[in-house]
């Protein structure tokens, strides 16, 4: 079973069992954001986490093995995403990327925000004009070093 096949099976079983990502995350013992990323092929699970996911999703043993393999991260099928929701994040970076960079560099100096030492929280913000998506991202600042 390939990693892509595991991802397809995860999504299918989630739908069949009418589970939310949050419910699966609770069984795995991690945040819904990290667990979703892991089950969609972007993070590496421990054996314990993979077994917990397998129990709740009724996954076979070879899926448990694949969930523990270090993935090829950022593996969207195209350079510019075509899915409208994902494209909006691409658009957001195109519009605000230089602003993020300028403000981070002004506040912290020359460096980057880590996507490795990183956490995210996604919640619904109720608004009478239409509910809003609130995403809080927090990454460790990593300064460039002189050598």
Short mmCIF file of N, CA, C and O in Angstrom, two decimals:
data_model
loop_
_atom_site.label_atom_id
_atom_site.label_comp_id
_atom_site.label_asym_id
_atom_site.label_seq_id
_atom_site.Cartn_x
_atom_site.Cartn_y
_atom_site.Cartn_z
N UNK A 1 0.86 -1.18 0.00
CA UNK A 1 0.00 0.00 0.00
C UNK A 1 0.90 1.24 0.00
O UNK A 1 1.78 1.37 0.86
N UNK A 2 0.68 2.16 -0.94
CA UNK A 2 1.48 3.38 -1.01
C UNK A 2 0.95 4.42 -0.02
O UNK A 2 -0.18 4.31 0.48
N UNK A 3 1.75 5.45 0.23
CA UNK A 3 1.32 6.52 1.14
C UNK A 3 0.09 7.22 0.59
O UNK A 3 -0.82 7.58 1.34
N UNK A 4 0.05 7.43 -0.73
CA UNK A 4 -1.12 8.07 -1.36
C UNK A 4 -2.37 7.22 -1.17
O UNK A 4 -3.46 7.74 -0.91
N UNK A 5 -2.22 5.91 -1.27
CA UNK A 5 -3.36 5.00 -1.05
C UNK A 5 -3.82 5.05 0.40
O UNK A 5 -5.03 4.97 0.68
N UNK A 6 -2.88 5.19 1.33
CA UNK A 6 -3.24 5.30 2.75
C UNK A 6 -4.06 6.57 2.96
O UNK A 6 -5.09 6.55 3.64
N UNK A 7 -3.61 7.67 2.37
CA UNK A 7 -4.35 8.93 2.50
C UNK A 7 -5.77 8.78 1.96
O UNK A 7 -6.73 9.21 2.62
N UNK A 8 -5.92 8.17 0.80
CA UNK A 8 -7.26 7.95 0.23
C UNK A 8 -8.11 7.09 1.16
O UNK A 8 -9.29 7.37 1.37
N UNK A 9 -7.51 6.05 1.73
CA UNK A 9 -8.23 5.16 2.63
C UNK A 9 -8.64 5.91 3.91
O UNK A 9 -9.76 5.74 4.39
N UNK A 10 -7.75 6.72 4.44
CA UNK A 10 -8.06 7.51 5.64
C UNK A 10 -9.29 8.38 5.39
O UNK A 10 -10.23 8.41 6.18
N UNK A 11 -9.29 9.09 4.27
CA UNK A 11 -10.41 9.99 3.94
C UNK A 11 -11.70 9.19 3.77
O UNK A 11 -12.75 9.57 4.28
N UNK A 12 -11.60 8.05 3.08
CA UNK A 12 -12.78 7.20 2.87
C UNK A 12 -13.33 6.69 4.20
O UNK A 12 -14.54 6.78 4.46
N UNK A 13 -12.47 6.17 5.06
CA UNK A 13 -12.92 5.63 6.35
C UNK A 13 -13.49 6.74 7.25
O UNK A 13 -14.45 6.53 7.98
N UNK A 14 -12.88 7.91 7.20
CA UNK A 14 -13.38 9.05 7.98
C UNK A 14 -14.82 9.35 7.57
O UNK A 14 -15.70 9.56 8.41
N UNK A 15 -15.08 9.36 6.27
CA UNK A 15 -16.43 9.62 5.76
C UNK A 15 -17.39 8.48 6.12
O UNK A 15 -18.51 8.73 6.58
N UNK A 16 -16.96 7.25 5.90
CA UNK A 16 -17.80 6.10 6.20
C UNK A 16 -18.21 6.06 7.67
O UNK A 16 -19.35 5.73 7.99
N UNK A 17 -17.28 6.40 8.55
CA UNK A 17 -17.54 6.33 9.98
C UNK A 17 -18.10 7.63 10.55
O UNK A 17 -18.35 7.73 11.75
N UNK A 18 -18.28 8.62 9.65
CA UNK A 18 -18.85 9.92 10.04
C UNK A 18 -18.06 10.54 11.21
O UNK A 18 -18.64 11.03 12.18
N UNK A 19 -16.74 10.50 11.09
CA UNK A 19 -15.86 11.05 12.12
C UNK A 19 -15.38 12.44 11.74
O UNK A 19 -15.21 12.74 10.56
N UNK A 20 -15.14 13.27 12.71
CA UNK A 20 -14.51 14.57 12.46
C UNK A 20 -13.01 14.40 12.65
O UNK A 20 -12.54 13.47 13.33
N UNK A 21 -12.23 15.33 12.09
CA UNK A 21 -10.78 15.32 12.31
C UNK A 21 -10.50 15.48 13.80
O UNK A 21 -9.57 14.86 14.33
N UNK A 22 -11.32 16.28 14.48
CA UNK A 22 -11.14 16.48 15.92
C UNK A 22 -11.31 15.19 16.70
O UNK A 22 -10.56 14.93 17.65
N UNK A 23 -12.30 14.39 16.34
CA UNK A 23 -12.53 13.11 17.04
C UNK A 23 -11.37 12.15 16.81
O UNK A 23 -10.93 11.45 17.74
N UNK A 24 -10.85 12.13 15.59
CA UNK A 24 -9.71 11.27 15.29
C UNK A 24 -8.49 11.75 16.08
O UNK A 24 -7.75 10.96 16.67
N UNK A 25 -8.30 13.08 16.12
CA UNK A 25 -7.17 13.66 16.85
C UNK A 25 -7.23 13.32 18.33
O UNK A 25 -6.20 13.05 18.96
N UNK A 26 -8.42 13.32 18.88
CA UNK A 26 -8.59 12.98 20.29
C UNK A 26 -8.11 11.55 20.54
O UNK A 26 -7.42 11.28 21.52
N UNK A 27 -8.45 10.64 19.62
CA UNK A 27 -8.01 9.25 19.77
C UNK A 27 -6.50 9.13 19.61
O UNK A 27 -5.86 8.32 20.29
N UNK A 28 -5.92 9.94 18.74
CA UNK A 28 -4.47 9.91 18.49
C UNK A 28 -3.71 10.60 19.61
O UNK A 28 -2.57 10.26 19.91
N UNK A 29 -4.34 11.59 20.25
CA UNK A 29 -3.70 12.29 21.36
C UNK A 29 -2.90 13.51 20.93
O UNK A 29 -2.00 13.94 21.65
N UNK A 30 -3.23 14.07 19.77
CA UNK A 30 -2.55 15.28 19.27
C UNK A 30 -3.62 16.28 18.84
O UNK A 30 -4.82 15.97 18.82
N UNK A 31 -3.19 17.48 18.45
CA UNK A 31 -4.14 18.50 17.99
C UNK A 31 -4.82 18.06 16.70
O UNK A 31 -4.29 17.24 15.95
N UNK A 32 -5.99 18.65 16.43
CA UNK A 32 -6.69 18.31 15.18
C UNK A 32 -5.89 18.78 13.97
O UNK A 32 -5.90 18.14 12.92
N UNK A 33 -5.16 19.89 14.13
CA UNK A 33 -4.38 20.43 13.01
C UNK A 33 -3.22 19.49 12.66
O UNK A 33 -3.02 19.13 11.50
N UNK A 34 -2.45 19.07 13.67
CA UNK A 34 -1.31 18.19 13.42
C UNK A 34 -1.78 16.81 12.94
O UNK A 34 -1.23 16.26 11.99
N UNK A 35 -2.81 16.27 13.58
CA UNK A 35 -3.31 14.95 13.22
C UNK A 35 -3.82 14.93 11.79
O UNK A 35 -3.55 14.00 11.03
N UNK A 36 -4.55 15.98 11.41
CA UNK A 36 -5.05 16.06 10.03
C UNK A 36 -3.89 16.09 9.05
O UNK A 36 -3.89 15.36 8.05
N UNK A 37 -2.88 16.92 9.34
CA UNK A 37 -1.70 16.99 8.47
C UNK A 37 -1.02 15.62 8.37
O UNK A 37 -0.63 15.19 7.28
N UNK A 38 -0.90 14.93 9.48
CA UNK A 38 -0.26 13.61 9.47
C UNK A 38 -1.06 12.61 8.65
O UNK A 38 -0.50 11.87 7.83
N UNK A 39 -2.36 12.58 8.85
CA UNK A 39 -3.19 11.61 8.13
C UNK A 39 -3.35 11.95 6.65
O UNK A 39 -3.67 11.07 5.84
N UNK A 40 -3.10 13.20 6.29
CA UNK A 40 -3.12 13.59 4.88
C UNK A 40 -1.73 13.51 4.24
O UNK A 40 -1.52 13.97 3.13
N UNK A 41 -0.77 12.96 4.99
CA UNK A 41 0.53 12.66 4.41
C UNK A 41 1.62 13.69 4.58
O UNK A 41 2.61 13.66 3.86
N UNK A 42 1.47 14.61 5.55
CA UNK A 42 2.47 15.67 5.69
C UNK A 42 3.30 15.60 6.96
O UNK A 42 4.20 16.40 7.15
N UNK A 43 3.00 14.68 7.86
CA UNK A 43 3.75 14.53 9.11
C UNK A 43 4.01 13.04 9.35
O UNK A 43 3.33 12.19 8.79
N UNK A 44 4.98 12.76 10.22
CA UNK A 44 5.33 11.39 10.57
C UNK A 44 4.73 11.05 11.92
O UNK A 44 4.97 11.75 12.90
N UNK A 45 3.96 9.98 11.97
CA UNK A 45 3.37 9.53 13.23
C UNK A 45 4.30 8.55 13.93
O UNK A 45 5.06 7.83 13.26
N UNK A 46 4.22 8.52 15.26
CA UNK A 46 4.90 7.46 16.01
C UNK A 46 4.08 6.18 15.82
O UNK A 46 2.93 6.22 15.37
N UNK A 47 4.66 5.06 16.24
CA UNK A 47 3.92 3.80 16.16
C UNK A 47 2.64 3.88 16.98
O UNK A 47 1.57 3.45 16.53
N UNK A 48 2.73 4.44 18.18
CA UNK A 48 1.57 4.56 19.05
C UNK A 48 0.47 5.41 18.40
O UNK A 48 -0.71 5.05 18.44
N UNK A 49 0.85 6.53 17.80
CA UNK A 49 -0.13 7.40 17.13
C UNK A 49 -0.75 6.69 15.93
O UNK A 49 -1.96 6.77 15.71
N UNK A 50 0.09 6.02 15.14
CA UNK A 50 -0.41 5.31 13.96
C UNK A 50 -1.37 4.19 14.35
O UNK A 50 -2.40 3.99 13.69
N UNK A 51 -1.05 3.48 15.42
CA UNK A 51 -1.94 2.41 15.89
C UNK A 51 -3.26 2.98 16.39
O UNK A 51 -4.33 2.40 16.14
N UNK A 52 -3.22 4.12 17.07
CA UNK A 52 -4.46 4.75 17.55
C UNK A 52 -5.32 5.19 16.37
O UNK A 52 -6.54 4.99 16.38
N UNK A 53 -4.70 5.76 15.36
CA UNK A 53 -5.44 6.16 14.16
C UNK A 53 -6.03 4.93 13.47
O UNK A 53 -7.18 4.95 13.01
N UNK A 54 -5.25 3.87 13.40
CA UNK A 54 -5.71 2.64 12.77
C UNK A 54 -6.91 2.06 13.50
O UNK A 54 -7.85 1.56 12.86
N UNK A 55 -6.89 2.13 14.84
CA UNK A 55 -8.02 1.60 15.61
C UNK A 55 -9.31 2.37 15.30
O UNK A 55 -10.35 1.78 15.05
N UNK A 56 -9.22 3.68 15.32
CA UNK A 56 -10.43 4.49 15.12
C UNK A 56 -10.90 4.46 13.67
O UNK A 56 -12.10 4.55 13.41
N UNK A 57 -9.97 4.30 12.72
CA UNK A 57 -10.34 4.31 11.30
C UNK A 57 -10.39 2.92 10.68
O UNK A 57 -10.70 2.78 9.50
N UNK A 58 -10.07 1.90 11.46
CA UNK A 58 -10.06 0.51 10.97
C UNK A 58 -9.12 0.38 9.77
O UNK A 58 -9.52 -0.08 8.70
N UNK A 59 -7.86 0.77 9.98
CA UNK A 59 -6.85 0.71 8.92
C UNK A 59 -6.05 -0.58 9.02
O UNK A 59 -5.81 -1.09 10.12
N UNK A 60 -5.58 -1.10 7.89
CA UNK A 60 -4.77 -2.32 7.91
C UNK A 60 -3.35 -2.06 8.41
O UNK A 60 -2.89 -0.92 8.50
N UNK A 61 -2.63 -3.14 8.69
CA UNK A 61 -1.27 -3.05 9.25
C UNK A 61 -0.31 -2.30 8.33
O UNK A 61 0.54 -1.55 8.81
N UNK A 62 -0.44 -2.47 7.01
CA UNK A 62 0.49 -1.77 6.12
C UNK A 62 0.24 -0.26 6.12
O UNK A 62 1.16 0.53 5.89
N UNK A 63 -0.97 0.18 6.43
CA UNK A 63 -1.24 1.61 6.58
C UNK A 63 -0.54 2.16 7.82
O UNK A 63 0.01 3.27 7.79
N UNK A 64 -0.54 1.36 8.90
CA UNK A 64 0.14 1.76 10.13
C UNK A 64 1.63 1.99 9.85
O UNK A 64 2.22 2.97 10.31
N UNK A 65 2.23 1.14 9.05
CA UNK A 65 3.64 1.29 8.68
C UNK A 65 3.84 2.57 7.88
O UNK A 65 4.75 3.36 8.17
N UNK A 66 2.99 2.81 6.89
CA UNK A 66 3.13 3.99 6.03
C UNK A 66 2.95 5.29 6.82
O UNK A 66 3.60 6.29 6.50
N UNK A 67 2.10 5.29 7.81
CA UNK A 67 1.89 6.50 8.61
C UNK A 67 3.14 6.89 9.42
O UNK A 67 3.26 8.02 9.87
N UNK A 68 4.07 5.94 9.56
CA UNK A 68 5.31 6.19 10.30
C UNK A 68 6.49 6.55 9.40
O UNK A 68 7.58 6.84 9.89
N UNK A 69 6.28 6.57 8.10
CA UNK A 69 7.34 6.90 7.15
C UNK A 69 7.43 8.42 7.01
O UNK A 69 6.41 9.11 6.91
N UNK A 70 8.66 8.95 6.98
CA UNK A 70 8.85 10.38 6.79
C UNK A 70 8.33 10.75 5.40
O UNK A 70 8.78 10.18 4.40
N UNK A 71 7.36 11.67 5.33
CA UNK A 71 6.74 11.97 4.04
C UNK A 71 7.53 12.98 3.21
O UNK A 71 8.42 13.66 3.71
N UNK A 72 7.16 13.05 1.95
CA UNK A 72 7.64 14.12 1.07
C UNK A 72 6.70 15.28 1.32
O UNK A 72 5.55 15.28 0.88
N UNK A 73 7.17 16.27 2.07
CA UNK A 73 6.30 17.38 2.48
C UNK A 73 6.07 18.36 1.34
O UNK A 73 6.90 18.50 0.46
N UNK A 74 4.94 19.05 1.41
CA UNK A 74 4.62 20.03 0.38
C UNK A 74 4.34 19.37 -0.95
O UNK A 74 4.73 19.87 -2.00
N UNK A 75 3.67 18.25 -0.91
CA UNK A 75 3.50 17.45 -2.11
C UNK A 75 2.19 17.71 -2.84
O UNK A 75 1.51 16.79 -3.26
N UNK A 76 1.81 18.99 -2.98
CA UNK A 76 0.63 19.30 -3.79
C UNK A 76 0.95 18.96 -5.24
O UNK A 76 2.10 19.07 -5.67
N UNK A 77 -0.07 18.57 -6.01
CA UNK A 77 0.19 18.09 -7.38
C UNK A 77 0.66 19.17 -8.37
O UNK A 77 1.21 18.85 -9.40
N UNK A 78 0.44 20.45 -8.08
CA UNK A 78 0.86 21.50 -9.01
C UNK A 78 1.61 22.59 -8.25
O UNK A 78 1.45 22.75 -7.05
N UNK A 79 2.41 23.37 -8.98
CA UNK A 79 3.14 24.46 -8.36
C UNK A 79 2.18 25.51 -7.83
O UNK A 79 2.27 25.94 -6.70
N UNK A 80 1.27 25.97 -8.67
CA UNK A 80 0.22 26.90 -8.24
C UNK A 80 -1.02 26.05 -7.98
O UNK A 80 -1.55 25.43 -8.88
N UNK A 81 -1.48 26.01 -6.72
CA UNK A 81 -2.63 25.16 -6.41
C UNK A 81 -3.89 25.59 -7.17
O UNK A 81 -4.11 26.79 -7.36
N UNK A 82 -4.67 24.63 -7.58
CA UNK A 82 -5.90 24.94 -8.31
C UNK A 82 -7.15 24.81 -7.45
O UNK A 82 -8.19 25.36 -7.81
N UNK A 83 -7.06 24.11 -6.33
CA UNK A 83 -8.21 24.04 -5.43
C UNK A 83 -8.48 25.45 -4.90
O UNK A 83 -7.56 26.12 -4.40
N UNK A 84 -9.71 25.95 -5.00
CA UNK A 84 -9.98 27.35 -4.62
C UNK A 84 -9.58 27.71 -3.19
O UNK A 84 -9.03 28.78 -2.95
N UNK A 85 -9.83 26.82 -2.22
CA UNK A 85 -9.47 27.15 -0.84
C UNK A 85 -7.96 27.21 -0.68
O UNK A 85 -7.42 28.16 -0.10
N UNK A 86 -7.25 26.23 -1.20
CA UNK A 86 -5.80 26.22 -1.08
C UNK A 86 -5.20 27.38 -1.88
O UNK A 86 -4.25 28.03 -1.43
N UNK A 87 -5.77 27.69 -3.03
CA UNK A 87 -5.28 28.81 -3.84
C UNK A 87 -5.35 30.12 -3.06
O UNK A 87 -4.48 30.98 -3.19
N UNK A 88 -6.37 30.31 -2.22
CA UNK A 88 -6.50 31.55 -1.45
C UNK A 88 -5.32 31.74 -0.50
O UNK A 88 -4.88 32.85 -0.25
N UNK A 89 -4.78 30.63 0.02
CA UNK A 89 -3.58 30.74 0.85
C UNK A 89 -2.38 31.14 -0.01
O UNK A 89 -1.54 31.94 0.41
N UNK A 90 -2.31 30.60 -1.21
CA UNK A 90 -1.25 30.99 -2.15
C UNK A 90 -1.40 32.48 -2.48
O UNK A 90 -0.42 33.23 -2.47
N UNK A 91 -2.63 32.90 -2.72
CA UNK A 91 -2.91 34.31 -3.00
C UNK A 91 -2.55 35.17 -1.80
O UNK A 91 -1.95 36.24 -1.94
N UNK A 92 -2.88 34.71 -0.60
CA UNK A 92 -2.57 35.44 0.62
C UNK A 92 -1.05 35.67 0.72
O UNK A 92 -0.60 36.78 1.04
N UNK A 93 -0.26 34.65 0.44
CA UNK A 93 1.19 34.79 0.49
C UNK A 93 1.68 35.73 -0.61
O UNK A 93 2.58 36.55 -0.39
N UNK A 94 1.08 35.64 -1.81
CA UNK A 94 1.46 36.56 -2.89
C UNK A 94 1.19 38.01 -2.51
O UNK A 94 1.97 38.89 -2.82
N UNK A 95 0.07 38.26 -1.85
CA UNK A 95 -0.31 39.63 -1.50
C UNK A 95 0.40 40.09 -0.23
O UNK A 95 0.94 41.20 -0.17
N UNK A 96 0.43 39.25 0.81
CA UNK A 96 0.95 39.67 2.10
C UNK A 96 2.32 39.09 2.46
O UNK A 96 2.85 39.40 3.52
N UNK A 97 2.89 38.26 1.61
CA UNK A 97 4.18 37.64 1.92
C UNK A 97 5.27 38.65 2.21
O UNK A 97 6.03 38.49 3.19
N UNK A 98 5.37 39.69 1.40
CA UNK A 98 6.41 40.70 1.64
C UNK A 98 6.13 41.46 2.93
O UNK A 98 7.05 41.89 3.62
N UNK A 99 4.84 41.62 3.27
CA UNK A 99 4.47 42.29 4.52
C UNK A 99 4.87 41.41 5.71
O UNK A 99 5.45 41.90 6.68
N UNK A 100 4.55 40.10 5.64
CA UNK A 100 4.98 39.19 6.70
C UNK A 100 6.49 39.27 6.89
O UNK A 100 6.99 39.37 8.00
N UNK A 101 7.22 39.21 5.77
CA UNK A 101 8.68 39.23 5.83
C UNK A 101 9.19 40.53 6.45
O UNK A 101 10.03 40.51 7.35
N UNK A 102 8.66 41.66 5.99
CA UNK A 102 9.12 42.96 6.49
C UNK A 102 8.86 43.10 7.99
O UNK A 102 9.72 43.54 8.75
N UNK A 103 7.67 42.70 8.42
CA UNK A 103 7.31 42.84 9.84
C UNK A 103 8.08 41.87 10.73
O UNK A 103 8.50 42.23 11.83
N UNK A 104 8.26 40.63 10.27
CA UNK A 104 9.03 39.66 11.05
C UNK A 104 10.48 40.11 11.14
O UNK A 104 11.09 40.09 12.22
N UNK A 105 11.07 40.57 10.02
CA UNK A 105 12.46 41.02 10.04
C UNK A 105 12.63 42.25 10.92
O UNK A 105 13.64 42.39 11.62
N UNK A 106 11.65 43.16 10.90
CA UNK A 106 11.74 44.35 11.75
C UNK A 106 11.68 43.96 13.23
O UNK A 106 12.41 44.50 14.05
N UNK A 107 10.81 43.02 13.56
CA UNK A 107 10.61 42.63 14.95
C UNK A 107 11.73 41.72 15.48
O UNK A 107 12.15 41.83 16.63
N UNK A 108 12.20 40.78 14.63
CA UNK A 108 13.13 39.75 15.09
C UNK A 108 14.53 39.84 14.48
O UNK A 108 15.46 39.27 15.01
N UNK A 109 14.67 40.47 13.33
CA UNK A 109 15.94 40.50 12.62
C UNK A 109 15.89 39.59 11.41
O UNK A 109 14.83 39.12 10.99
N UNK A 110 17.06 39.33 10.83
CA UNK A 110 17.17 38.53 9.61
C UNK A 110 17.02 37.05 9.95
O UNK A 110 17.88 36.48 10.62
N UNK A 111 15.95 36.44 9.50
CA UNK A 111 15.72 35.03 9.77
C UNK A 111 14.38 34.59 9.23
O UNK A 111 13.77 35.28 8.41
N UNK A 112 13.91 33.45 9.71
CA UNK A 112 12.67 32.86 9.22
C UNK A 112 11.80 32.39 10.38
O UNK A 112 12.28 32.22 11.50
N UNK A 113 10.53 32.15 10.08
CA UNK A 113 9.63 31.49 11.02
C UNK A 113 9.64 30.01 10.68
O UNK A 113 9.40 29.63 9.54
N UNK A 114 9.93 29.20 11.67
CA UNK A 114 10.04 27.76 11.45
C UNK A 114 8.69 27.13 11.12
O UNK A 114 7.67 27.46 11.72
N UNK A 115 8.71 26.21 10.17
CA UNK A 115 7.56 25.36 9.90
C UNK A 115 7.78 23.99 10.54
O UNK A 115 6.94 23.11 10.44
N UNK A 116 8.93 23.84 11.22
CA UNK A 116 9.23 22.60 11.92
C UNK A 116 8.85 22.75 13.39
O UNK A 116 8.09 21.94 13.93
N UNK A 117 9.34 23.80 14.04
CA UNK A 117 8.95 24.10 15.42
C UNK A 117 7.76 25.06 15.29
O UNK A 117 7.90 26.27 15.36
N UNK A 118 6.59 24.49 15.07
CA UNK A 118 5.42 25.23 14.61
C UNK A 118 4.16 24.67 15.24
O UNK A 118 4.08 23.48 15.53
N UNK A 119 3.19 25.53 15.48
CA UNK A 119 1.87 25.05 15.89
C UNK A 119 0.81 25.95 15.25
O UNK A 119 1.08 27.10 14.87
N UNK A 120 -0.38 25.40 15.14
CA UNK A 120 -1.47 26.11 14.49
C UNK A 120 -2.77 25.76 15.21
O UNK A 120 -2.93 24.65 15.71
N UNK A 121 -3.68 26.73 15.24
CA UNK A 121 -5.01 26.51 15.81
C UNK A 121 -6.02 27.12 14.86
O UNK A 121 -5.94 28.30 14.52
N UNK A 122 -6.95 26.30 14.39
CA UNK A 122 -7.98 26.76 13.46
C UNK A 122 -9.33 26.66 14.15
O UNK A 122 -9.69 25.60 14.65
N UNK A 123 -10.04 27.78 14.19
CA UNK A 123 -11.35 27.80 14.84
C UNK A 123 -12.34 28.61 14.01
O UNK A 123 -11.97 29.39 13.14
N UNK A 124 -13.62 28.41 14.32
CA UNK A 124 -14.71 29.18 13.72
C UNK A 124 -14.96 30.40 14.59
O UNK A 124 -15.08 30.29 15.79
N UNK A 125 -15.03 31.56 13.96
CA UNK A 125 -15.35 32.80 14.65
C UNK A 125 -16.74 33.22 14.19
O UNK A 125 -16.94 33.58 13.03
N UNK A 126 -17.72 33.13 15.09
CA UNK A 126 -19.10 33.46 14.75
C UNK A 126 -19.20 34.97 14.53
O UNK A 126 -18.70 35.77 15.32
N UNK A 127 -19.83 35.34 13.42
CA UNK A 127 -19.97 36.75 13.06
C UNK A 127 -21.34 36.91 12.41
O UNK A 127 -21.70 36.13 11.52
N UNK A 128 -22.13 37.90 12.82
CA UNK A 128 -23.46 38.08 12.24
C UNK A 128 -23.43 38.36 10.73
O UNK A 128 -24.40 38.11 10.03
N UNK A 129 -22.31 38.82 10.21
CA UNK A 129 -22.19 39.09 8.77
C UNK A 129 -21.72 37.85 8.01
O UNK A 129 -21.52 37.92 6.80
N UNK A 130 -21.52 36.76 8.70
CA UNK A 130 -21.01 35.53 8.09
C UNK A 130 -19.83 35.02 8.90
O UNK A 130 -18.92 35.80 9.22
N UNK A 131 -19.87 33.76 9.26
CA UNK A 131 -18.80 33.20 10.09
C UNK A 131 -17.45 33.36 9.42
O UNK A 131 -17.34 33.38 8.19
N UNK A 132 -16.42 33.48 10.25
CA UNK A 132 -15.07 33.72 9.79
C UNK A 132 -14.18 32.55 10.19
O UNK A 132 -14.45 31.85 11.17
N UNK A 133 -13.13 32.35 9.43
CA UNK A 133 -12.12 31.35 9.73
C UNK A 133 -10.99 32.06 10.47
O UNK A 133 -10.46 33.05 9.98
N UNK A 134 -10.66 31.57 11.66
CA UNK A 134 -9.55 32.15 12.41
C UNK A 134 -8.44 31.12 12.47
O UNK A 134 -8.64 30.00 12.97
N UNK A 135 -7.28 31.49 11.97
CA UNK A 135 -6.12 30.61 12.00
C UNK A 135 -5.00 31.34 12.74
O UNK A 135 -4.59 32.43 12.34
N UNK A 136 -4.54 30.73 13.81
CA UNK A 136 -3.41 31.28 14.57
C UNK A 136 -2.22 30.36 14.31
O UNK A 136 -2.30 29.16 14.56
N UNK A 137 -1.16 30.93 13.77
CA UNK A 137 0.05 30.16 13.49
C UNK A 137 1.18 30.69 14.37
O UNK A 137 1.32 31.90 14.53
N UNK A 138 1.96 29.80 14.92
CA UNK A 138 3.06 30.18 15.78
C UNK A 138 4.27 29.31 15.43
O UNK A 138 4.21 28.09 15.55
N UNK A 139 5.33 29.96 14.96
CA UNK A 139 6.55 29.24 14.62
C UNK A 139 7.75 29.88 15.30
O UNK A 139 7.80 31.10 15.47
N UNK A 140 8.69 29.05 15.68
CA UNK A 140 9.91 29.55 16.33
C UNK A 140 10.68 30.41 15.34
O UNK A 140 10.78 30.07 14.15
N UNK A 141 11.22 31.53 15.81
CA UNK A 141 12.06 32.36 14.95
C UNK A 141 13.46 31.75 14.89
O UNK A 141 14.05 31.40 15.91
N UNK A 142 13.97 31.61 13.69
CA UNK A 142 15.31 31.06 13.46
C UNK A 142 16.15 32.10 12.73
O UNK A 142 15.93 32.38 11.56
N UNK A 143 17.11 32.70 13.44
CA UNK A 143 17.93 33.74 12.80
C UNK A 143 18.97 33.12 11.86
O UNK A 143 19.45 32.00 12.11
N UNK A 144 19.28 33.83 10.78
CA UNK A 144 20.39 33.40 9.93
C UNK A 144 21.69 33.66 10.69
O UNK A 144 21.80 34.66 11.40
N UNK A 145 22.63 32.77 10.57
CA UNK A 145 23.90 32.88 11.30
C UNK A 145 25.01 33.35 10.38
O UNK A 145 25.02 33.02 9.19
N UNK A 146 25.93 34.09 10.94
CA UNK A 146 27.13 34.49 10.20
C UNK A 146 28.19 33.43 10.40
O UNK A 146 28.31 32.86 11.48
N UNK A 147 28.97 33.18 9.38
CA UNK A 147 30.07 32.22 9.50
C UNK A 147 31.23 32.63 8.63
O UNK A 147 31.14 33.51 7.83
#
